[in-house]
JSON list of C-alpha atoms in Angstrom, two decimals:
[
{"chain": "Y", "resi": 5, "resn": "ASP", "atom": "CA", "xyz": [4.59, -8.58, -5.60]},
{"chain": "Y", "resi": 6, "resn": "GLY", "atom": "CA", "xyz": [6.90, -5.57, -5.30]},
{"chain": "Y", "resi": 7, "resn": "GLY", "atom": "CA", "xyz": [5.59, -2.49, -3.64]},
{"chain": "Y", "resi": 8, "resn": "ILE", "atom": "CA", "xyz": [5.66, -0.02, -0.34]},
{"chain": "Y", "resi": 9, "resn": "THR", "atom": "CA", "xyz": [4.52, -1.52, 3.05]},
{"chain": "Y", "resi": 10, "resn": "GLN", "atom": "CA", "xyz": [3.91, 0.81, 6.16]},
{"chain": "Y", "resi": 11, "resn": "SER", "atom": "CA", "xyz": [3.86, -0.38, 9.13]},
{"chain": "Y", "resi": 12, "resn": "PRO", "atom": "CA", "xyz": [2.20, -0.44, 11.79]},
{"chain": "Y", "resi": 13, "resn": "LYS", "atom": "CA", "xyz": [-1.79, 0.68, 10.26]},
{"chain": "Y", "resi": 14, "resn": "TYR", "atom": "CA", "xyz": [-2.40, 2.06, 13.34]},
{"chain": "Y", "resi": 15, "resn": "LEU", "atom": "CA", "xyz": [-0.53, 3.06, 15.98]},
{"chain": "Y", "resi": 16, "resn": "PHE", "atom": "CA", "xyz": [-1.75, 4.87, 19.61]},
{"chain": "Y", "resi": 17, "resn": "ARG", "atom": "CA", "xyz": [1.20, 7.33, 21.63]},
{"chain": "Y", "resi": 18, "resn": "LYS", "atom": "CA", "xyz": [0.84, 9.14, 24.15]},
{"chain": "Y", "resi": 19, "resn": "GLU", "atom": "CA", "xyz": [1.80, 13.29, 24.11]},
{"chain": "Y", "resi": 20, "resn": "GLY", "atom": "CA", "xyz": [5.67, 13.47, 24.69]},
{"chain": "Y", "resi": 21, "resn": "GLN", "atom": "CA", "xyz": [6.40, 10.33, 23.41]},
{"chain": "Y", "resi": 22, "resn": "ASN", "atom": "CA", "xyz": [8.45, 10.10, 20.43]},
{"chain": "Y", "resi": 23, "resn": "VAL", "atom": "CA", "xyz": [7.35, 7.18, 18.03]},
{"chain": "Y", "resi": 24, "resn": "THR", "atom": "CA", "xyz": [8.70, 5.93, 14.53]},
{"chain": "Y", "resi": 25, "resn": "LEU", "atom": "CA", "xyz": [6.52, 5.30, 11.52]},
{"chain": "Y", "resi": 26, "resn": "SER", "atom": "CA", "xyz": [8.25, 2.42, 9.16]},
{"chain": "Y", "resi": 27, "resn": "CYS", "atom": "CA", "xyz": [8.38, 2.77, 5.43]},
{"chain": "Y", "resi": 28, "resn": "GLU", "atom": "CA", "xyz": [9.87, -0.43, 3.16]},
{"chain": "Y", "resi": 29, "resn": "GLN", "atom": "CA", "xyz": [10.04, -0.57, -0.38]},
{"chain": "Y", "resi": 30, "resn": "ASN", "atom": "CA", "xyz": [11.05, -3.68, -2.67]},
{"chain": "Y", "resi": 31, "resn": "LEU", "atom": "CA", "xyz": [10.81, -1.64, -5.93]},
{"chain": "Y", "resi": 32, "resn": "ASN", "atom": "CA", "xyz": [14.26, -0.51, -6.01]},
{"chain": "Y", "resi": 33, "resn": "HIS", "atom": "CA", "xyz": [13.35, 3.03, -6.13]},
{"chain": "Y", "resi": 34, "resn": "ASP", "atom": "CA", "xyz": [16.07, 5.59, -5.41]},
{"chain": "Y", "resi": 35, "resn": "ALA", "atom": "CA", "xyz": [13.26, 8.45, -4.34]},
{"chain": "Y", "resi": 36, "resn": "MET", "atom": "CA", "xyz": [11.45, 8.03, -0.97]},
{"chain": "Y", "resi": 37, "resn": "TYR", "atom": "CA", "xyz": [9.06, 10.18, 0.66]},
{"chain": "Y", "resi": 38, "resn": "TRP", "atom": "CA", "xyz": [7.07, 11.47, 3.10]},
{"chain": "Y", "resi": 39, "resn": "TYR", "atom": "CA", "xyz": [3.72, 12.88, 3.41]},
{"chain": "Y", "resi": 40, "resn": "ARG", "atom": "CA", "xyz": [1.12, 13.58, 6.05]},
{"chain": "Y", "resi": 41, "resn": "GLN", "atom": "CA", "xyz": [-2.31, 14.20, 5.90]},
{"chain": "Y", "resi": 42, "resn": "ASP", "atom": "CA", "xyz": [-5.12, 15.64, 7.86]},
{"chain": "Y", "resi": 43, "resn": "PRO", "atom": "CA", "xyz": [-9.04, 15.50, 7.19]},
{"chain": "Y", "resi": 44, "resn": "GLY", "atom": "CA", "xyz": [-10.13, 17.06, 4.79]},
{"chain": "Y", "resi": 45, "resn": "GLN", "atom": "CA", "xyz": [-7.18, 17.94, 2.90]},
{"chain": "Y", "resi": 46, "resn": "GLY", "atom": "CA", "xyz": [-4.46, 17.12, 0.76]},
{"chain": "Y", "resi": 47, "resn": "LEU", "atom": "CA", "xyz": [-1.31, 15.79, 1.11]},
{"chain": "Y", "resi": 48, "resn": "ARG", "atom": "CA", "xyz": [1.85, 17.76, 2.74]},
{"chain": "Y", "resi": 49, "resn": "LEU", "atom": "CA", "xyz": [5.54, 17.02, 2.15]},
{"chain": "Y", "resi": 50, "resn": "ILE", "atom": "CA", "xyz": [7.29, 16.14, 5.53]},
{"chain": "Y", "resi": 51, "resn": "TYR", "atom": "CA", "xyz": [10.52, 14.95, 3.90]},
{"chain": "Y", "resi": 52, "resn": "TYR", "atom": "CA", "xyz": [12.12, 13.27, 1.04]},
{"chain": "Y", "resi": 53, "resn": "SER", "atom": "CA", "xyz": [15.08, 11.51, -0.05]},
{"chain": "Y", "resi": 54, "resn": "GLN", "atom": "CA", "xyz": [16.63, 10.84, -3.30]},
{"chain": "Y", "resi": 55, "resn": "ILE", "atom": "CA", "xyz": [19.66, 8.70, -2.23]},
{"chain": "Y", "resi": 56, "resn": "VAL", "atom": "CA", "xyz": [20.94, 6.74, 0.69]},
{"chain": "Y", "resi": 57, "resn": "ASN", "atom": "CA", "xyz": [22.15, 8.73, 3.48]},
{"chain": "Y", "resi": 58, "resn": "ASP", "atom": "CA", "xyz": [20.87, 11.75, 1.69]},
{"chain": "Y", "resi": 59, "resn": "PHE", "atom": "CA", "xyz": [17.83, 14.17, 2.57]},
{"chain": "Y", "resi": 60, "resn": "GLN", "atom": "CA", "xyz": [16.03, 17.00, 2.35]},
{"chain": "Y", "resi": 61, "resn": "LYS", "atom": "CA", "xyz": [13.52, 18.23, 4.63]},
{"chain": "Y", "resi": 62, "resn": "GLY", "atom": "CA", "xyz": [9.68, 19.50, 2.66]},
{"chain": "Y", "resi": 63, "resn": "ASP", "atom": "CA", "xyz": [7.32, 22.01, 3.31]},
{"chain": "Y", "resi": 64, "resn": "ILE", "atom": "CA", "xyz": [6.40, 20.81, 7.35]},
{"chain": "Y", "resi": 65, "resn": "ALA", "atom": "CA", "xyz": [9.19, 19.34, 8.57]},
{"chain": "Y", "resi": 66, "resn": "GLU", "atom": "CA", "xyz": [9.99, 20.89, 12.14]},
{"chain": "Y", "resi": 67, "resn": "GLY", "atom": "CA", "xyz": [9.22, 18.08, 14.37]},
{"chain": "Y", "resi": 68, "resn": "TYR", "atom": "CA", "xyz": [9.79, 15.30, 12.51]},
{"chain": "Y", "resi": 69, "resn": "SER", "atom": "CA", "xyz": [13.33, 13.57, 11.58]},
{"chain": "Y", "resi": 70, "resn": "VAL", "atom": "CA", "xyz": [13.95, 11.02, 9.08]},
{"chain": "Y", "resi": 71, "resn": "SER", "atom": "CA", "xyz": [16.99, 8.75, 8.11]},
{"chain": "Y", "resi": 72, "resn": "ARG", "atom": "CA", "xyz": [17.85, 6.64, 4.96]},
{"chain": "Y", "resi": 73, "resn": "GLU", "atom": "CA", "xyz": [20.53, 4.25, 5.71]},
{"chain": "Y", "resi": 74, "resn": "LYS", "atom": "CA", "xyz": [19.15, 1.59, 3.55]},
{"chain": "Y", "resi": 75, "resn": "LYS", "atom": "CA", "xyz": [17.86, 1.84, -0.29]},
{"chain": "Y", "resi": 76, "resn": "GLU", "atom": "CA", "xyz": [14.69, 0.31, 0.71]},
{"chain": "Y", "resi": 77, "resn": "SER", "atom": "CA", "xyz": [13.88, 1.93, 3.86]},
{"chain": "Y", "resi": 78, "resn": "PHE", "atom": "CA", "xyz": [12.91, 5.27, 5.29]},
{"chain": "Y", "resi": 79, "resn": "PRO", "atom": "CA", "xyz": [11.81, 5.21, 8.32]},
{"chain": "Y", "resi": 80, "resn": "LEU", "atom": "CA", "xyz": [9.80, 8.58, 9.98]},
{"chain": "Y", "resi": 81, "resn": "THR", "atom": "CA", "xyz": [10.57, 9.71, 13.51]},
{"chain": "Y", "resi": 82, "resn": "VAL", "atom": "CA", "xyz": [7.44, 11.71, 15.22]},
{"chain": "Y", "resi": 83, "resn": "THR", "atom": "CA", "xyz": [8.85, 13.85, 17.87]},
{"chain": "Y", "resi": 84, "resn": "SER", "atom": "CA", "xyz": [7.58, 15.44, 21.11]},
{"chain": "Y", "resi": 85, "resn": "ALA", "atom": "CA", "xyz": [8.45, 18.77, 19.70]},
{"chain": "Y", "resi": 86, "resn": "GLN", "atom": "CA", "xyz": [6.26, 17.85, 16.81]},
{"chain": "Y", "resi": 87, "resn": "LYS", "atom": "CA", "xyz": [2.64, 20.36, 18.26]},
{"chain": "Y", "resi": 88, "resn": "ASN", "atom": "CA", "xyz": [-0.27, 18.14, 16.29]},
{"chain": "Y", "resi": 89, "resn": "PRO", "atom": "CA", "xyz": [1.18, 14.84, 15.13]},
{"chain": "Y", "resi": 90, "resn": "THR", "atom": "CA", "xyz": [-2.70, 13.40, 15.37]},
{"chain": "Y", "resi": 91, "resn": "ALA", "atom": "CA", "xyz": [-2.94, 12.36, 11.25]},
{"chain": "Y", "resi": 92, "resn": "PHE", "atom": "CA", "xyz": [-2.77, 9.95, 8.63]},
{"chain": "Y", "resi": 93, "resn": "TYR", "atom": "CA", "xyz": [1.24, 9.17, 7.29]},
{"chain": "Y", "resi": 94, "resn": "LEU", "atom": "CA", "xyz": [1.86, 8.86, 3.83]},
{"chain": "Y", "resi": 95, "resn": "CYS", "atom": "CA", "xyz": [5.13, 7.02, 2.67]},
{"chain": "Y", "resi": 96, "resn": "ALA", "atom": "CA", "xyz": [5.75, 7.24, -1.48]},
{"chain": "Y", "resi": 97, "resn": "SER", "atom": "CA", "xyz": [9.05, 6.65, -3.74]},
{"chain": "Y", "resi": 98, "resn": "THR", "atom": "CA", "xyz": [10.21, 6.85, -7.26]},
{"chain": "Y", "resi": 99, "resn": "ARG", "atom": "CA", "xyz": [12.65, 6.06, -9.45]},
{"chain": "Y", "resi": 100, "resn": "ASP", "atom": "CA", "xyz": [14.62, 8.16, -11.38]},
{"chain": "Y", "resi": 101, "resn": "PRO", "atom": "CA", "xyz": [14.28, 11.56, -9.35]},
{"chain": "Y", "resi": 102, "resn": "GLY", "atom": "CA", "xyz": [15.76, 14.27, -11.10]},
{"chain": "Y", "resi": 103, "resn": "ARG", "atom": "CA", "xyz": [17.02, 12.74, -14.40]},
{"chain": "Y", "resi": 104, "resn": "SER", "atom": "CA", "xyz": [13.34, 11.63, -15.67]},
{"chain": "Y", "resi": 105, "resn": "TYR", "atom": "CA", "xyz": [9.89, 12.67, -15.01]},
{"chain": "Y", "resi": 106, "resn": "ASN", "atom": "CA", "xyz": [8.70, 9.62, -16.51]},
{"chain": "Y", "resi": 107, "resn": "SER", "atom": "CA", "xyz": [8.52, 7.99, -13.67]},
{"chain": "Y", "resi": 108, "resn": "PRO", "atom": "CA", "xyz": [4.89, 7.49, -11.04]},
{"chain": "Y", "resi": 109, "resn": "LEU", "atom": "CA", "xyz": [5.35, 7.80, -7.18]},
{"chain": "Y", "resi": 110, "resn": "HIS", "atom": "CA", "xyz": [3.67, 4.64, -5.64]},
{"chain": "Y", "resi": 111, "resn": "PHE", "atom": "CA", "xyz": [2.49, 4.90, -2.49]},
{"chain": "Y", "resi": 112, "resn": "GLY", "atom": "CA", "xyz": [1.93, 2.89, 0.44]},
{"chain": "Y", "resi": 113, "resn": "ASN", "atom": "CA", "xyz": [-1.44, 2.05, 2.61]},
{"chain": "Y", "resi": 114, "resn": "GLY", "atom": "CA", "xyz": [-0.58, 4.51, 5.38]},
{"chain": "Y", "resi": 115, "resn": "THR", "atom": "CA", "xyz": [0.04, 4.95, 9.05]},
{"chain": "Y", "resi": 116, "resn": "ARG", "atom": "CA", "xyz": [-3.05, 6.37, 10.63]},
{"chain": "Y", "resi": 117, "resn": "LEU", "atom": "CA", "xyz": [-1.42, 8.26, 14.18]},
{"chain": "Y", "resi": 118, "resn": "THR", "atom": "CA", "xyz": [-3.28, 8.95, 17.14]},
{"chain": "Y", "resi": 119, "resn": "VAL", "atom": "CA", "xyz": [-1.75, 10.66, 19.98]},
{"chain": "Y", "resi": 120, "resn": "THR", "atom": "CA", "xyz": [-3.78, 11.68, 23.34]},
{"chain": "A", "resi": 1, "resn": "ASP", "atom": "CA", "xyz": [2.53, 26.97, -3.36]},
{"chain": "A", "resi": 2, "resn": "ALA", "atom": "CA", "xyz": [-0.03, 25.01, -5.00]},
{"chain": "A", "resi": 3, "resn": "LYS", "atom": "CA", "xyz": [1.09, 24.37, -9.09]},
{"chain": "A", "resi": 4, "resn": "THR", "atom": "CA", "xyz": [-2.30, 22.67, -10.05]},
{"chain": "A", "resi": 5, "resn": "THR", "atom": "CA", "xyz": [-6.05, 24.03, -9.54]},
{"chain": "A", "resi": 6, "resn": "GLN", "atom": "CA", "xyz": [-9.30, 21.54, -9.30]},
{"chain": "A", "resi": 7, "resn": "PRO", "atom": "CA", "xyz": [-12.89, 21.88, -8.54]},
{"chain": "A", "resi": 8, "resn": "PRO", "atom": "CA", "xyz": [-13.23, 20.73, -4.97]},
{"chain": "A", "resi": 9, "resn": "SER", "atom": "CA", "xyz": [-16.22, 18.47, -6.04]},
{"chain": "A", "resi": 10, "resn": "MET", "atom": "CA", "xyz": [-18.22, 17.11, -9.02]},
{"chain": "A", "resi": 11, "resn": "ASP", "atom": "CA", "xyz": [-21.05, 14.49, -8.98]},
{"chain": "A", "resi": 12, "resn": "CYS", "atom": "CA", "xyz": [-21.68, 12.14, -12.19]},
{"chain": "A", "resi": 13, "resn": "ALA", "atom": "CA", "xyz": [-24.18, 9.69, -12.74]},
{"chain": "A", "resi": 14, "resn": "GLU", "atom": "CA", "xyz": [-22.89, 5.63, -12.83]},
{"chain": "A", "resi": 15, "resn": "GLY", "atom": "CA", "xyz": [-22.41, 4.69, -16.27]},
{"chain": "A", "resi": 16, "resn": "ARG", "atom": "CA", "xyz": [-21.47, 8.68, -17.84]},
{"chain": "A", "resi": 17, "resn": "ALA", "atom": "CA", "xyz": [-18.21, 9.56, -18.56]},
{"chain": "A", "resi": 18, "resn": "ALA", "atom": "CA", "xyz": [-16.58, 11.12, -15.48]},
{"chain": "A", "resi": 19, "resn": "ASN", "atom": "CA", "xyz": [-14.69, 14.59, -16.97]},
{"chain": "A", "resi": 20, "resn": "LEU", "atom": "CA", "xyz": [-12.33, 16.02, -14.34]},
{"chain": "A", "resi": 21, "resn": "PRO", "atom": "CA", "xyz": [-10.54, 19.27, -15.19]},
{"chain": "A", "resi": 22, "resn": "CYS", "atom": "CA", "xyz": [-6.99, 20.71, -13.90]},
{"chain": "A", "resi": 23, "resn": "ASN", "atom": "CA", "xyz": [-5.33, 23.65, -14.24]},
{"chain": "A", "resi": 24, "resn": "HIS", "atom": "CA", "xyz": [-1.67, 24.07, -14.41]},
{"chain": "A", "resi": 25, "resn": "SER", "atom": "CA", "xyz": [-0.33, 27.33, -15.78]},
{"chain": "A", "resi": 26, "resn": "THR", "atom": "CA", "xyz": [2.59, 27.69, -14.60]},
{"chain": "A", "resi": 27, "resn": "ILE", "atom": "CA", "xyz": [4.07, 24.13, -16.23]},
{"chain": "A", "resi": 28, "resn": "SER", "atom": "CA", "xyz": [7.13, 24.10, -17.71]},
{"chain": "A", "resi": 29, "resn": "GLY", "atom": "CA", "xyz": [8.24, 21.93, -20.72]},
{"chain": "A", "resi": 30, "resn": "ASN", "atom": "CA", "xyz": [9.73, 19.16, -19.18]},
{"chain": "A", "resi": 31, "resn": "GLU", "atom": "CA", "xyz": [7.08, 18.63, -16.49]},
{"chain": "A", "resi": 32, "resn": "TYR", "atom": "CA", "xyz": [4.70, 16.00, -16.83]},
{"chain": "A", "resi": 33, "resn": "VAL", "atom": "CA", "xyz": [0.96, 16.25, -15.57]},
{"chain": "A", "resi": 34, "resn": "TYR", "atom": "CA", "xyz": [0.12, 13.33, -13.18]},
{"chain": "A", "resi": 35, "resn": "TRP", "atom": "CA", "xyz": [-3.29, 12.03, -11.92]},
{"chain": "A", "resi": 36, "resn": "TYR", "atom": "CA", "xyz": [-4.12, 9.80, -8.53]},
{"chain": "A", "resi": 37, "resn": "ARG", "atom": "CA", "xyz": [-6.76, 8.94, -6.41]},
{"chain": "A", "resi": 38, "resn": "GLN", "atom": "CA", "xyz": [-7.49, 8.28, -3.01]},
{"chain": "A", "resi": 39, "resn": "ILE", "atom": "CA", "xyz": [-10.03, 6.39, -1.51]},
{"chain": "A", "resi": 40, "resn": "HIS", "atom": "CA", "xyz": [-10.66, 7.07, 2.02]},
{"chain": "A", "resi": 41, "resn": "SER", "atom": "CA", "xyz": [-8.10, 5.73, 4.13]},
{"chain": "A", "resi": 42, "resn": "GLN", "atom": "CA", "xyz": [-5.99, 4.59, 1.49]},
{"chain": "A", "resi": 43, "resn": "GLY", "atom": "CA", "xyz": [-2.66, 5.61, -0.08]},
{"chain": "A", "resi": 44, "resn": "PRO", "atom": "CA", "xyz": [-3.51, 7.52, -3.21]},
{"chain": "A", "resi": 45, "resn": "GLN", "atom": "CA", "xyz": [-3.66, 5.53, -6.53]},
{"chain": "A", "resi": 46, "resn": "TYR", "atom": "CA", "xyz": [-1.73, 6.12, -9.78]},
{"chain": "A", "resi": 47, "resn": "ILE", "atom": "CA", "xyz": [-3.60, 6.80, -12.53]},
{"chain": "A", "resi": 48, "resn": "ILE", "atom": "CA", "xyz": [-2.16, 8.09, -15.27]},
{"chain": "A", "resi": 49, "resn": "HIS", "atom": "CA", "xyz": [0.61, 11.00, -16.21]},
{"chain": "A", "resi": 50, "resn": "GLY", "atom": "CA", "xyz": [1.65, 12.57, -19.97]},
{"chain": "A", "resi": 51, "resn": "LEU", "atom": "CA", "xyz": [3.85, 15.19, -20.91]},
{"chain": "A", "resi": 52, "resn": "LYS", "atom": "CA", "xyz": [1.97, 17.07, -23.92]},
{"chain": "A", "resi": 53, "resn": "ASN", "atom": "CA", "xyz": [0.28, 13.88, -25.89]},
{"chain": "A", "resi": 54, "resn": "ASN", "atom": "CA", "xyz": [-3.12, 12.53, -24.62]},
{"chain": "A", "resi": 55, "resn": "GLU", "atom": "CA", "xyz": [-2.74, 9.30, -23.32]},
{"chain": "A", "resi": 56, "resn": "THR", "atom": "CA", "xyz": [-4.99, 6.45, -22.39]},
{"chain": "A", "resi": 57, "resn": "ASN", "atom": "CA", "xyz": [-4.85, 2.91, -20.24]},
{"chain": "A", "resi": 58, "resn": "GLU", "atom": "CA", "xyz": [-7.01, 0.49, -18.86]},
{"chain": "A", "resi": 59, "resn": "MET", "atom": "CA", "xyz": [-8.13, 3.09, -15.81]},
{"chain": "A", "resi": 60, "resn": "ALA", "atom": "CA", "xyz": [-8.19, 6.34, -17.66]},
{"chain": "A", "resi": 61, "resn": "SER", "atom": "CA", "xyz": [-7.69, 9.14, -20.63]},
{"chain": "A", "resi": 62, "resn": "LEU", "atom": "CA", "xyz": [-5.69, 11.73, -20.20]},
{"chain": "A", "resi": 63, "resn": "ILE", "atom": "CA", "xyz": [-6.25, 15.50, -22.54]},
{"chain": "A", "resi": 64, "resn": "ILE", "atom": "CA", "xyz": [-3.80, 18.19, -22.71]},
{"chain": "A", "resi": 65, "resn": "THR", "atom": "CA", "xyz": [-4.26, 21.06, -23.99]},
{"chain": "A", "resi": 66, "resn": "GLU", "atom": "CA", "xyz": [-2.17, 22.25, -26.99]},
{"chain": "A", "resi": 67, "resn": "ASP", "atom": "CA", "xyz": [-0.61, 25.18, -24.51]},
{"chain": "A", "resi": 68, "resn": "ARG", "atom": "CA", "xyz": [-0.48, 22.69, -21.33]},
{"chain": "A", "resi": 69, "resn": "LYS", "atom": "CA", "xyz": [-1.95, 24.89, -19.25]},
{"chain": "A", "resi": 70, "resn": "SER", "atom": "CA", "xyz": [-4.45, 22.34, -18.35]},
{"chain": "A", "resi": 71, "resn": "SER", "atom": "CA", "xyz": [-5.68, 18.94, -18.65]},
{"chain": "A", "resi": 72, "resn": "THR", "atom": "CA", "xyz": [-9.16, 16.81, -18.27]},
{"chain": "A", "resi": 73, "resn": "LEU", "atom": "CA", "xyz": [-8.75, 13.27, -16.97]},
{"chain": "A", "resi": 74, "resn": "ILE", "atom": "CA", "xyz": [-11.93, 11.09, -18.11]},
{"chain": "A", "resi": 75, "resn": "LEU", "atom": "CA", "xyz": [-13.27, 7.93, -16.78]},
{"chain": "A", "resi": 76, "resn": "PRO", "atom": "CA", "xyz": [-15.05, 7.08, -19.48]},
{"chain": "A", "resi": 77, "resn": "HIS", "atom": "CA", "xyz": [-17.77, 4.96, -17.62]},
{"chain": "A", "resi": 78, "resn": "ALA", "atom": "CA", "xyz": [-18.17, 5.60, -14.00]},
{"chain": "A", "resi": 79, "resn": "THR", "atom": "CA", "xyz": [-18.70, 3.17, -11.45]},
{"chain": "A", "resi": 80, "resn": "LEU", "atom": "CA", "xyz": [-19.73, 3.55, -8.19]},
{"chain": "A", "resi": 81, "resn": "ARG", "atom": "CA", "xyz": [-16.15, 2.23, -6.92]},
{"chain": "A", "resi": 82, "resn": "ASP", "atom": "CA", "xyz": [-14.37, 5.51, -9.15]},
{"chain": "A", "resi": 83, "resn": "THR", "atom": "CA", "xyz": [-15.97, 7.55, -5.95]},
{"chain": "A", "resi": 84, "resn": "ALA", "atom": "CA", "xyz": [-12.59, 9.33, -4.23]},
{"chain": "A", "resi": 85, "resn": "VAL", "atom": "CA", "xyz": [-10.61, 12.04, -4.17]},
{"chain": "A", "resi": 86, "resn": "TYR", "atom": "CA", "xyz": [-8.62, 12.77, -7.67]},
{"chain": "A", "resi": 87, "resn": "TYR", "atom": "CA", "xyz": [-5.02, 14.68, -7.41]},
{"chain": "A", "resi": 88, "resn": "CYS", "atom": "CA", "xyz": [-3.74, 15.89, -10.25]},
{"chain": "A", "resi": 89, "resn": "ILE", "atom": "CA", "xyz": [0.48, 17.18, -9.74]},
{"chain": "A", "resi": 90, "resn": "VAL", "atom": "CA", "xyz": [2.79, 18.73, -11.78]},
{"chain": "A", "resi": 91, "resn": "ARG", "atom": "CA", "xyz": [6.38, 17.46, -10.81]},
{"chain": "A", "resi": 92, "resn": "VAL", "atom": "CA", "xyz": [8.47, 20.39, -9.96]},
{"chain": "A", "resi": 93, "resn": "LYS", "atom": "CA", "xyz": [11.76, 20.48, -9.20]},
{"chain": "A", "resi": 94, "resn": "ASP", "atom": "CA", "xyz": [13.09, 22.54, -6.61]},
{"chain": "A", "resi": 95, "resn": "PHE", "atom": "CA", "xyz": [16.78, 23.67, -6.14]},
{"chain": "A", "resi": 96, "resn": "GLY", "atom": "CA", "xyz": [17.84, 20.94, -8.52]},
{"chain": "A", "resi": 97, "resn": "ASN", "atom": "CA", "xyz": [15.71, 18.60, -5.87]},
{"chain": "A", "resi": 98, "resn": "GLU", "atom": "CA", "xyz": [12.28, 17.26, -6.88]},
{"chain": "A", "resi": 99, "resn": "LYS", "atom": "CA", "xyz": [9.73, 17.88, -4.79]},
{"chain": "A", "resi": 100, "resn": "LEU", "atom": "CA", "xyz": [6.00, 16.58, -5.46]},
{"chain": "A", "resi": 101, "resn": "THR", "atom": "CA", "xyz": [2.98, 19.04, -4.12]},
{"chain": "A", "resi": 102, "resn": "PHE", "atom": "CA", "xyz": [-0.25, 18.04, -4.29]},
{"chain": "A", "resi": 103, "resn": "GLY", "atom": "CA", "xyz": [-3.74, 20.08, -3.62]},
{"chain": "A", "resi": 104, "resn": "THR", "atom": "CA", "xyz": [-6.49, 19.48, -2.05]},
{"chain": "A", "resi": 105, "resn": "GLY", "atom": "CA", "xyz": [-8.04, 17.51, -5.46]},
{"chain": "A", "resi": 106, "resn": "THR", "atom": "CA", "xyz": [-11.50, 16.99, -6.64]},
{"chain": "A", "resi": 107, "resn": "ARG", "atom": "CA", "xyz": [-13.79, 15.01, -4.54]},
{"chain": "A", "resi": 108, "resn": "LEU", "atom": "CA", "xyz": [-15.79, 12.77, -7.12]},
{"chain": "A", "resi": 109, "resn": "THR", "atom": "CA", "xyz": [-19.25, 11.11, -6.27]},
{"chain": "A", "resi": 110, "resn": "ILE", "atom": "CA", "xyz": [-20.72, 8.63, -8.84]},
{"chain": "A", "resi": 111, "resn": "ILE", "atom": "CA", "xyz": [-24.54, 8.95, -8.61]},
{"chain": "A", "resi": 112, "resn": "PRO", "atom": "CA", "xyz": [-26.16, 5.53, -8.43]}
]
């Protein structure tokens, strides 16, 4: 079955450590997105990428970094510069970005990161 | 800035139709309205989307007003499994790139 895989589901890190969250999709989608969700809040956009080797900052990019070396992969690194990294992180993808809006966004099941 | 406005919470009796409203008064002519729902600790699930015509699929119906400034998601026979947070979003083009903005959604509770 095609879909988006995020791993791991739960991740624990000590403060000051960088951590990388994995996101892989086999939907052949061009665009991929990273969102952050805090308790009782909506989704906030961290970074997005519409093609390989290109990505743009979202609304809350500070303290995060991404890469898009392959179409199917869009890993997110939470750096030690991120002041409040504990959150639920969601990866998503869609096809035909910018050319047609008639294409649903597909989400993974998220990674819950806890930093202590 | 959020592009949509939804009530924070709603209740609906099991078996009844759940009608969830969304305002998107600044929507542009080529922007679609999408609906998703999220059950606790899972990724959002796509429900339905539309441009200007009403749409129906196996999960729900979407009614878009003629001026496209608001829409209503209808779950025709709500079940307890429909309890979730429902997000209405408009796909927005920002400086030539597409950026999707989610608001806080509507928390729908189905009452037995």
